[in-house]
Coordinates of N, CA and C in Angstrom, one line a residue:
Chain A
Q128 N -53.5 24.8 201.2 CA -53.2 25.0 200.2 C -51.7 24.2 200.0
L129 N -51.6 23.3 199.3 CA -49.8 22.9 198.9 C -49.3 23.7 198.3
Q130 N -48.0 24.2 198.5 CA -47.4 24.8 197.6 C -46.0 24.2 197.5
L131 N -45.3 24.9 196.3 CA -43.8 23.6 196.5 C -43.1 25.0 195.6
Q132 N -41.6 25.2 196.3 CA -41.2 26.3 195.7 C -39.6 25.6 195.4
E133 N -39.1 26.2 193.9 CA -37.9 25.7 193.9 C -36.9 26.6 194.0
S134 N -35.9 26.3 194.6 CA -34.8 27.3 195.0 C -33.4 27.0 194.5
G135 N -32.4 28.1 193.8 CA -31.1 27.2 194.0 C -30.6 28.5 192.7
P136 N -29.2 28.2 192.2 CA -28.5 29.0 191.0 C -29.4 29.0 190.1
G137 N -29.4 30.6 189.3 CA -29.8 30.5 188.3 C -28.9 30.3 187.2
L138 N -27.5 30.2 187.6 CA -26.1 30.2 186.3 C -25.7 29.1 186.7
V139 N -25.4 28.5 186.0 CA -24.3 27.1 186.2 C -23.5 27.1 185.5
K140 N -22.2 26.6 185.8 CA -20.9 27.0 184.5 C -20.9 25.3 183.7
P141 N -20.7 25.2 182.4 CA -20.6 24.1 181.9 C -19.2 23.2 182.9
S142 N -20.1 21.9 182.5 CA -19.5 21.0 183.5 C -19.6 21.1 184.9
E143 N -20.1 21.6 185.2 CA -20.4 21.8 187.2 C -21.9 21.0 187.2
T144 N -22.1 21.2 188.6 CA -23.2 20.5 189.0 C -24.2 21.4 188.9
L145 N -25.5 21.2 188.8 CA -27.0 21.8 189.1 C -27.4 21.2 190.4
S146 N -27.5 22.3 191.3 CA -28.7 21.9 192.5 C -29.9 22.6 193.2
L147 N -30.9 21.8 192.8 CA -31.9 22.7 193.3 C -32.7 21.9 194.5
T148 N -33.3 22.8 195.2 CA -34.3 22.1 196.0 C -35.8 22.7 195.9
C149 N -36.4 21.8 196.6 CA -38.1 22.0 196.6 C -38.3 22.0 197.9
T150 N -39.0 23.1 198.4 CA -39.5 23.4 199.6 C -41.3 22.8 199.3
I151 N -41.7 22.3 200.6 CA -42.9 22.1 200.1 C -43.9 22.5 201.7
S152 N -44.9 23.6 201.2 CA -45.7 24.0 202.7 C -46.9 23.7 202.0
G153 N -47.7 23.3 203.2 CA -49.1 23.2 203.3 C -49.6 21.7 202.8
G154 N -48.4 20.9 203.6 CA -48.3 19.6 203.6 C -47.5 18.7 203.9
S155 N -47.4 17.6 203.8 CA -46.1 16.8 204.1 C -45.5 15.9 203.2
I156 N -44.1 15.7 203.0 CA -43.3 14.9 202.1 C -44.0 13.2 203.0
S157 N -44.2 13.5 203.8 CA -43.9 11.9 204.3 C -45.4 11.1 203.7
S158 N -45.7 10.8 202.7 CA -47.2 9.9 202.7 C -46.8 9.2 201.4
S159 N -47.6 7.9 201.7 CA -47.0 7.0 200.8 C -48.2 7.0 199.2
S160 N -49.2 8.0 199.3 CA -49.6 8.5 198.0 C -48.9 9.2 196.8
Y161 N -47.5 9.3 197.1 CA -47.5 10.4 196.5 C -45.5 10.4 196.2
Y162 N -45.2 10.2 195.1 CA -44.0 10.7 194.9 C -43.6 12.5 194.5
W163 N -42.1 12.4 194.6 CA -42.3 13.7 194.6 C -41.0 14.1 193.2
G164 N -41.4 14.8 192.2 CA -40.4 14.8 191.0 C -40.1 15.9 190.6
W165 N -38.9 15.8 189.7 CA -38.6 16.8 188.7 C -39.0 16.8 187.6
I166 N -39.3 18.2 186.8 CA -39.4 18.3 185.5 C -39.1 19.2 184.9
R167 N -38.6 19.3 183.8 CA -37.8 20.5 182.9 C -38.3 20.7 181.9
Q168 N -38.5 22.1 181.3 CA -39.0 22.6 180.1 C -37.9 23.5 179.5
S169 N -37.6 22.9 178.1 CA -37.1 23.8 177.1 C -37.6 24.0 176.1
P170 N -37.0 25.0 175.2 CA -38.1 25.7 174.1 C -37.6 23.6 173.1
G171 N -36.3 23.5 172.8 CA -35.8 22.8 172.2 C -36.7 21.3 172.5
K172 N -36.8 20.9 173.8 CA -37.3 19.5 174.1 C -38.5 19.7 174.9
G173 N -39.1 20.5 175.1 CA -40.3 20.5 175.4 C -40.6 20.1 177.1
L174 N -41.6 19.4 177.5 CA -41.3 19.3 179.2 C -40.9 17.6 179.0
E175 N -39.7 17.6 179.9 CA -39.0 16.2 180.1 C -39.3 15.4 181.5
W176 N -39.5 15.0 182.1 CA -39.5 14.2 183.4 C -38.2 13.8 183.4
L177 N -37.6 14.1 184.8 CA -36.3 14.0 185.2 C -36.1 12.4 186.1
G178 N -37.1 12.9 187.1 CA -37.2 11.6 188.0 C -37.9 12.1 189.2
S179 N -38.4 10.9 190.1 CA -38.9 11.1 191.2 C -38.4 10.2 192.2
I180 N -38.9 10.5 193.5 CA -38.4 10.2 194.8 C -39.9 10.1 195.8
S181 N -39.6 8.6 196.4 CA -40.9 8.9 197.6 C -40.3 9.0 198.6
Y182 N -41.2 9.4 199.8 CA -40.5 9.7 200.8 C -39.7 8.6 202.0
S183 N -39.5 7.5 201.5 CA -39.1 6.5 202.1 C -37.6 6.1 200.9
E184 N -37.4 7.0 200.0 CA -36.1 7.1 199.2 C -36.0 6.0 197.9
S185 N -37.1 5.7 197.6 CA -36.8 5.0 196.5 C -37.0 6.1 195.6
T186 N -36.2 5.6 194.5 CA -35.7 7.0 193.4 C -36.2 5.9 191.9
Y187 N -36.7 6.9 191.1 CA -37.1 6.5 189.8 C -36.2 7.6 188.7
Y188 N -35.5 7.1 188.4 CA -34.8 8.3 186.8 C -35.3 7.8 185.5
N189 N -35.2 8.9 184.6 CA -35.4 9.0 183.5 C -33.8 8.0 183.1
P190 N -34.1 7.0 182.3 CA -33.2 6.3 181.4 C -32.1 7.5 180.8
S191 N -32.4 8.2 180.1 CA -32.2 9.3 179.5 C -30.6 10.4 180.2
L192 N -31.1 10.3 181.3 CA -30.0 11.3 182.6 C -30.1 10.6 183.5
K193 N -30.1 9.0 183.7 CA -29.8 8.7 184.7 C -28.6 8.6 185.3
S194 N -27.4 8.3 184.7 CA -25.9 8.7 184.8 C -26.0 9.7 185.7
R195 N -26.4 11.0 185.3 CA -26.3 12.2 185.9 C -27.1 12.9 187.0
V196 N -28.4 12.3 187.0 CA -28.8 13.0 188.0 C -29.1 12.1 189.4
T197 N -29.5 12.9 190.4 CA -29.8 12.3 191.9 C -30.7 13.0 192.5
I198 N -31.7 12.4 192.9 CA -32.9 13.1 193.5 C -32.7 12.5 195.1
S199 N -32.5 13.2 196.0 CA -33.2 13.0 197.1 C -33.9 13.8 198.1
V200 N -33.9 13.1 199.5 CA -35.3 13.8 200.1 C -35.1 13.6 201.3
D201 N -35.2 15.1 202.6 CA -35.1 15.7 203.2 C -36.6 15.8 204.3
T202 N -37.0 14.5 205.0 CA -38.4 14.5 205.9 C -38.2 15.4 206.7
S203 N -37.1 15.7 207.4 CA -37.2 16.9 208.7 C -37.4 18.1 208.1
K204 N -36.9 18.8 206.9 CA -37.0 19.7 206.3 C -38.4 20.2 205.4
N205 N -39.3 18.8 204.9 CA -40.0 19.1 204.2 C -39.5 19.4 202.8
Q206 N -38.4 18.7 202.3 CA -37.8 19.3 200.8 C -37.2 18.0 200.2
F207 N -37.3 17.9 198.9 CA -36.3 17.2 198.5 C -35.5 18.0 197.2
S208 N -34.3 17.6 196.6 CA -33.4 17.9 195.8 C -33.2 17.0 194.2
L209 N -32.6 18.2 193.5 CA -32.1 17.5 192.3 C -30.6 18.1 192.5
R210 N -29.9 16.8 191.7 CA -28.6 17.4 191.4 C -28.4 16.8 190.1
L211 N -27.8 17.7 189.1 CA -27.6 17.2 187.7 C -25.9 17.3 187.4
N212 N -25.5 16.3 187.5 CA -23.7 16.8 187.2 C -23.5 17.0 185.6
S213 N -22.5 17.4 185.2 CA -21.6 17.5 183.9 C -22.6 18.0 182.9
V214 N -23.1 19.6 183.7 CA -24.1 20.2 182.7 C -23.6 20.8 181.5
T215 N -24.6 20.8 180.3 CA -24.0 21.7 179.1 C -25.2 22.8 179.2
A216 N -24.9 23.1 177.7 CA -26.1 24.2 177.4 C -27.1 23.7 177.5
A217 N -27.2 22.4 176.5 CA -28.5 21.6 176.9 C -29.5 21.6 177.8
D218 N -29.2 21.6 178.9 CA -29.6 21.5 180.5 C -29.9 22.7 180.7
T219 N -29.8 23.8 180.0 CA -30.5 25.3 180.0 C -32.4 24.8 180.2
A220 N -33.1 25.3 180.7 CA -34.4 24.8 181.1 C -34.8 25.6 182.5
V221 N -36.5 25.7 182.4 CA -37.1 25.9 183.3 C -36.9 24.8 184.1
Y222 N -36.4 24.5 185.4 CA -36.8 23.2 186.2 C -38.1 23.2 187.4
Y223 N -39.2 22.3 187.2 CA -40.1 22.3 187.9 C -39.9 21.1 189.1
C224 N -40.6 21.3 190.2 CA -40.9 20.2 191.0 C -42.3 19.9 191.5
A225 N -42.8 18.9 191.6 CA -43.9 18.5 191.5 C -44.2 17.6 192.4
R226 N -45.7 17.4 193.0 CA -45.9 16.2 193.8 C -46.7 15.3 192.5
V227 N -46.3 14.1 192.6 CA -47.2 12.7 191.8 C -47.7 12.2 192.4
I228 N -49.0 12.1 191.8 CA -49.9 11.0 192.4 C -49.3 9.9 192.1
V229 N -49.1 8.6 192.9 CA -48.9 7.4 192.5 C -49.4 6.7 192.1
T230 N -49.3 5.8 190.9 CA -50.6 5.0 190.2 C -49.5 4.2 189.6
G231 N -48.7 3.5 190.4 CA -47.8 2.1 189.9 C -46.6 2.6 190.0
T232 N -45.4 1.6 190.3 CA -43.9 1.8 190.5 C -43.5 3.0 189.6
A233 N -42.8 3.8 189.7 CA -42.1 4.9 189.2 C -43.1 5.7 188.3
R234 N -44.5 5.3 188.3 CA -45.6 5.8 187.5 C -46.7 6.8 188.0
G235 N -46.9 8.0 187.5 CA -47.9 8.5 188.4 C -48.0 10.1 187.1
F236 N -48.9 10.6 187.8 CA -49.1 11.9 187.1 C -49.0 13.4 188.1
P237 N -48.2 14.3 187.8 CA -48.3 15.7 188.5 C -49.4 16.4 188.8
D238 N -49.7 16.6 190.0 CA -50.9 17.0 190.2 C -50.7 18.8 190.8
Y239 N -49.9 19.3 191.6 CA -49.1 20.1 191.6 C -47.6 20.5 191.1
W240 N -47.6 21.4 191.0 CA -46.4 22.4 190.8 C -45.8 23.3 191.1
G241 N -44.0 23.5 191.5 CA -43.8 24.4 191.8 C -44.1 26.0 190.3
Q242 N -43.8 26.9 190.7 CA -43.6 27.8 189.7 C -42.5 27.8 188.7
G243 N -41.6 26.9 189.1 CA -40.7 26.9 188.1 C -39.4 27.8 188.3
T244 N -38.7 27.4 187.9 CA -37.0 28.2 188.1 C -36.2 28.0 187.0
L245 N -35.9 29.0 186.4 CA -34.8 29.1 184.9 C -33.4 28.7 185.7
V246 N -32.8 27.9 185.1 CA -31.3 27.6 185.1 C -30.9 27.7 184.0
T247 N -29.8 28.7 183.8 CA -29.2 28.9 182.3 C -27.5 28.0 182.6
V248 N -27.3 27.5 181.6 CA -25.9 26.7 181.5 C -25.1 27.8 181.2
S249 N -23.6 28.6 181.1 CA -23.2 29.3 180.6 C -21.8 29.8 181.3
S250 N -20.5 29.8 180.5 CA -19.9 30.1 181.3 C -19.5 31.8 181.5
Chain B
D1 N -39.2 4.2 175.3 CA -40.5 5.3 176.0 C -41.3 5.3 174.8
I2 N -42.5 5.6 175.8 CA -43.7 5.8 175.0 C -43.8 7.5 174.5
V3 N -44.2 7.2 173.1 CA -43.9 8.7 172.4 C -44.9 9.3 172.3
M4 N -45.5 10.5 172.6 CA -46.9 11.1 172.4 C -46.4 12.0 171.3
T5 N -47.6 12.2 170.4 CA -47.7 13.2 169.7 C -49.1 13.9 169.5
Q6 N -49.2 15.5 169.4 CA -50.2 15.8 169.6 C -50.7 16.7 168.0
S7 N -52.1 16.8 167.8 CA -52.5 17.3 166.5 C -53.7 18.4 166.9
P8 N -53.5 19.3 166.3 CA -52.9 20.2 165.5 C -51.7 20.7 166.7
D9 N -50.6 21.1 165.6 CA -49.7 21.8 166.7 C -50.0 23.2 167.2
S10 N -51.4 23.9 166.7 CA -51.8 25.2 166.9 C -53.2 25.3 166.1
L11 N -54.0 25.9 167.1 CA -55.3 26.4 166.3 C -56.2 27.6 167.1
A12 N -57.0 28.4 166.1 CA -57.8 29.4 166.6 C -59.1 29.1 166.5
V13 N -59.8 29.7 167.3 CA -61.2 29.0 168.1 C -61.9 30.6 168.3
S14 N -63.3 30.5 167.5 CA -63.8 31.9 168.0 C -64.4 31.8 169.6
L15 N -64.5 32.3 170.1 CA -65.2 32.5 171.5 C -66.7 31.8 171.7
G16 N -66.6 30.8 172.2 CA -68.0 30.2 172.4 C -68.3 28.8 171.5
E17 N -67.1 28.6 170.7 CA -67.1 27.9 169.7 C -66.5 26.8 170.3
R18 N -66.4 25.3 169.5 CA -65.7 24.5 170.2 C -63.9 23.9 170.0
A19 N -63.3 23.8 170.8 CA -61.7 23.0 170.5 C -61.5 22.0 170.5
T20 N -60.9 21.4 170.1 CA -60.5 19.7 169.6 C -59.2 19.5 169.6
I21 N -58.3 19.3 170.7 CA -57.1 18.5 170.5 C -57.2 17.2 170.1
N22 N -55.9 16.6 169.8 CA -56.2 15.1 169.8 C -54.3 15.0 170.5
C23 N -54.4 13.6 170.7 CA -53.1 13.2 171.4 C -53.2 11.7 170.9
K24 N -51.9 11.4 170.6 CA -51.8 9.7 170.3 C -50.4 9.3 170.7
S25 N -50.6 8.0 171.1 CA -49.4 7.4 172.0 C -48.8 6.3 170.9
S26 N -47.6 6.3 171.4 CA -47.0 5.2 170.1 C -47.3 3.2 170.7
Q27 N -47.9 3.7 172.1 CA -48.4 2.4 172.4 C -49.7 2.7 173.4
S28 N -50.3 1.6 173.4 CA -51.7 1.5 174.5 C -51.4 1.7 175.9
V29 N -51.7 2.9 176.4 CA -51.5 3.3 177.6 C -53.2 2.7 178.8
L30 N -53.4 1.8 178.0 CA -54.8 1.0 178.6 C -54.4 0.3 179.6
Y31 N -54.4 -0.1 180.5 CA -54.1 -0.9 181.6 C -55.0 -1.9 181.9
S32 N -54.9 -3.1 181.4 CA -56.3 -4.5 180.9 C -56.7 -4.7 182.6
S33 N -55.8 -4.6 183.5 CA -56.3 -5.3 184.8 C -57.4 -4.3 185.3
N34 N -57.3 -3.0 184.7 CA -58.4 -2.1 185.5 C -59.1 -1.5 184.8
N35 N -58.9 -0.9 183.3 CA -59.6 -0.8 182.7 C -59.7 0.8 182.4
K36 N -58.4 0.7 182.6 CA -58.1 2.6 182.9 C -56.9 2.9 181.8
N37 N -57.3 4.1 181.3 CA -56.0 4.5 180.3 C -55.2 5.6 181.0
Y38 N -54.0 5.2 181.1 CA -53.0 6.1 182.1 C -52.6 7.4 181.1
L39 N -53.6 8.5 181.0 CA -53.7 9.2 180.5 C -53.9 10.6 181.1
A40 N -53.0 12.2 181.0 CA -53.2 13.4 181.3 C -53.7 14.2 180.7
W41 N -54.2 15.4 181.1 CA -54.1 16.5 180.2 C -53.9 17.7 181.2
Y42 N -52.9 18.6 180.5 CA -52.5 19.9 181.2 C -52.6 21.2 180.4
Q43 N -53.0 22.2 180.9 CA -53.2 23.6 180.7 C -52.0 24.5 181.1
Q44 N -51.3 25.2 180.2 CA -50.1 26.0 180.2 C -50.2 27.4 179.7
K45 N -50.3 28.5 180.9 CA -50.2 29.8 180.1 C -49.0 30.3 180.6
P46 N -48.9 31.4 179.9 CA -47.2 32.2 179.9 C -47.0 32.2 181.1
G47 N -45.8 31.8 181.7 CA -44.9 32.1 182.9 C -45.6 31.3 183.6
Q48 N -46.5 30.3 183.2 CA -47.0 29.4 184.7 C -46.7 28.2 184.7
P49 N -46.6 27.2 185.5 CA -46.4 25.8 185.4 C -47.3 25.3 184.9
P50 N -47.7 24.2 184.4 CA -48.7 23.5 183.9 C -49.9 23.2 185.0
K51 N -51.0 23.5 184.5 CA -51.8 22.8 185.2 C -52.6 21.5 184.9
L52 N -52.9 20.9 186.0 CA -53.8 19.6 185.7 C -55.1 19.8 185.3
L53 N -55.7 19.2 184.4 CA -57.0 19.5 183.9 C -57.8 18.0 183.8
I54 N -57.0 16.9 183.5 CA -57.7 15.5 183.2 C -57.1 14.6 183.7
Y55 N -57.3 13.9 184.5 CA -56.3 12.2 184.3 C -57.3 11.1 184.2
W56 N -56.6 10.0 184.0 CA -57.7 8.9 183.7 C -58.5 8.9 182.5
A57 N -57.7 9.9 181.3 CA -58.3 10.2 180.2 C -59.1 10.8 180.2
S58 N -60.2 10.8 181.3 CA -61.8 11.5 181.4 C -62.3 11.9 182.3
T59 N -61.1 11.9 183.9 CA -61.6 12.3 184.9 C -61.0 13.5 185.3
R60 N -62.3 14.8 185.2 CA -61.9 16.1 185.3 C -61.3 16.7 186.7
E61 N -60.3 17.2 186.9 CA -59.7 17.4 188.1 C -60.6 18.5 188.8
S62 N -60.5 18.6 190.3 CA -61.6 19.1 191.3 C -61.3 20.7 190.9
G63 N -62.4 21.5 190.6 CA -62.2 22.9 190.1 C -62.3 23.4 188.4
V64 N -61.8 22.6 187.7 CA -61.6 22.2 186.4 C -63.4 22.8 185.9
P65 N -63.2 23.7 185.2 CA -64.6 23.9 184.4 C -65.1 23.0 183.6
D66 N -66.4 22.3 183.8 CA -66.9 21.4 183.0 C -67.1 21.5 181.4
R67 N -66.6 22.8 180.9 CA -66.2 22.7 179.5 C -65.1 22.2 178.9
F68 N -64.3 21.7 180.0 CA -63.1 20.9 179.5 C -63.6 19.4 179.7
S69 N -63.4 18.8 178.3 CA -63.7 17.0 178.7 C -62.8 15.9 177.7
G70 N -62.1 14.9 178.6 CA -61.2 14.3 177.7 C -62.1 12.8 177.3
S71 N -61.7 12.4 176.1 CA -61.7 11.1 176.2 C -61.4 10.2 174.9
G72 N -61.2 9.4 174.7 CA -60.3 8.3 174.3 C -60.2 7.2 174.9
S73 N -59.4 6.0 174.2 CA -58.8 4.9 174.8 C -57.9 4.6 173.9
G74 N -56.6 3.3 174.6 CA -55.7 3.1 173.8 C -54.8 3.6 173.8
T75 N -54.6 4.3 172.4 CA -53.6 5.3 171.6 C -54.2 6.6 171.5
D76 N -55.4 6.5 171.3 CA -55.9 8.0 170.6 C -56.9 8.5 171.8
F77 N -56.6 9.9 172.0 CA -56.9 10.5 172.9 C -57.6 11.8 172.5
T78 N -58.8 12.3 173.1 CA -59.0 13.9 172.3 C -59.4 15.0 173.8
L79 N -58.9 16.1 173.8 CA -59.4 17.3 174.7 C -60.1 17.9 173.9
T80 N -61.5 17.9 174.6 CA -62.5 18.9 174.0 C -62.4 20.2 174.6
I81 N -62.9 21.7 174.8 CA -63.1 22.2 174.9 C -64.6 23.2 174.5
S82 N -65.6 23.0 175.6 CA -66.6 23.3 174.5 C -67.2 24.9 175.1
G83 N -67.1 25.7 174.0 CA -67.2 27.2 174.7 C -66.3 27.6 174.7
L84 N -65.4 27.7 173.9 CA -64.0 28.6 174.6 C -64.1 30.0 175.1
Q85 N -63.7 30.3 175.9 CA -63.5 31.3 176.7 C -62.3 32.3 176.7
A86 N -62.0 33.3 176.7 CA -60.9 33.9 176.6 C -59.2 33.6 177.4
E87 N -60.1 33.1 178.7 CA -58.9 33.0 179.7 C -58.7 31.1 179.2
D88 N -58.8 30.9 178.2 CA -58.5 29.3 177.6 C -57.4 29.3 176.8
V89 N -57.0 30.5 176.7 CA -55.7 31.0 175.6 C -54.5 30.3 176.4
A90 N -54.1 29.2 176.0 CA -52.9 28.6 176.5 C -52.4 27.5 175.6
V91 N -51.1 26.8 176.0 CA -50.8 25.8 175.4 C -51.2 24.3 176.3
Y92 N -51.9 23.4 175.5 CA -52.4 21.8 176.2 C -51.3 21.6 176.1
Y93 N -51.2 20.0 177.1 CA -50.2 19.2 176.7 C -50.9 17.5 177.1
C94 N -50.5 16.6 176.7 CA -51.1 15.5 177.2 C -49.6 14.8 177.7
Q95 N -50.0 13.9 178.6 CA -49.1 13.1 178.9 C -49.6 11.5 179.3
Q96 N -48.4 10.7 179.4 CA -48.9 9.3 179.3 C -48.0 8.7 181.0
Y97 N -48.5 8.1 181.7 CA -48.1 7.5 182.9 C -48.0 5.7 182.9
Y98 N -48.3 5.6 182.1 CA -48.4 3.7 181.9 C -47.0 3.4 181.6
G99 N -46.2 3.6 181.6 CA -44.7 3.6 181.5 C -43.8 4.4 181.9
S100 N -42.7 4.0 181.9 CA -41.5 4.8 182.6 C -40.4 4.8 181.7
P101 N -40.1 6.0 181.3 CA -40.3 7.4 181.7 C -41.9 8.0 181.6
L102 N -41.8 9.1 182.1 CA -43.3 9.7 182.0 C -42.8 10.2 180.9
T103 N -43.9 10.2 179.9 CA -43.6 11.2 178.7 C -45.2 12.4 178.4
F104 N -44.5 13.3 177.8 CA -45.5 14.4 177.6 C -45.2 14.7 176.1
G105 N -46.7 15.2 175.7 CA -46.8 15.7 174.3 C -46.1 16.8 174.1
P106 N -45.9 17.1 172.6 CA -45.1 18.6 172.1 C -46.1 19.7 172.3
G107 N -47.0 19.2 172.8 CA -48.3 20.9 173.3 C -49.0 21.5 171.8
T108 N -49.9 22.3 172.4 CA -50.9 22.4 171.0 C -51.6 24.1 171.7
K109 N -51.2 24.9 171.1 CA -51.4 26.2 170.9 C -53.0 26.6 170.8
V110 N -53.5 27.0 171.8 CA -55.0 27.8 171.6 C -55.3 29.1 171.5
D111 N -55.5 29.4 170.7 CA -55.6 30.8 170.4 C -57.2 31.4 169.9
I112 N -57.4 32.3 170.0 CA -59.0 33.1 169.4 C -58.9 33.3 168.5
K113 N -59.9 33.2 167.6 CA -60.1 33.7 166.1 C -60.2 35.0 166.2

């Protein structure tokens, strides 16, 4: 059974960089059938897709965050990571990693989700 | 971006009765070349991540009870729960994957009357 687990700091100071890692177990990150994505959920903005990456490192970002987001993959560790820089209180949210079924370039729907991790931006 | 809206915001249904949730997209999510609607539905219970219920607007994910069904095409879609069970209390979201960025609806909360 595929499992995804987010890890990283739960508290980040304003203007600093949020860094999270998603570790995949029960499956391989190296498949052309899937992207690997980050989605966040906050009371104010609901569910927001941040971006996705393929195992071959093709990346697709939400234009609303594109200048601040970087997603990377480490196939040797079966992990992918999120970096969001210059954070503000508006970036406080539960961050989920997910497997995305590929239906087209930069498009797809998440079928497996991690449990999520709350990241609070505060000094 | 394709904007997704849902109605109602919340609804309360008696056990065993039908719950109907509507989702509307700001532009068509029907891809003419394959005649598929790029629309998915998710269920989220408190403290849990969203769970995929339906994709391609009407294809039920493996293991999802058949009381959950999806319908619609183009810009208007419906999730129906036929015979609400206590474990169906949750927030339900629609999501389009026709365009990038992927976008979600604001959610509909389903409770027991």
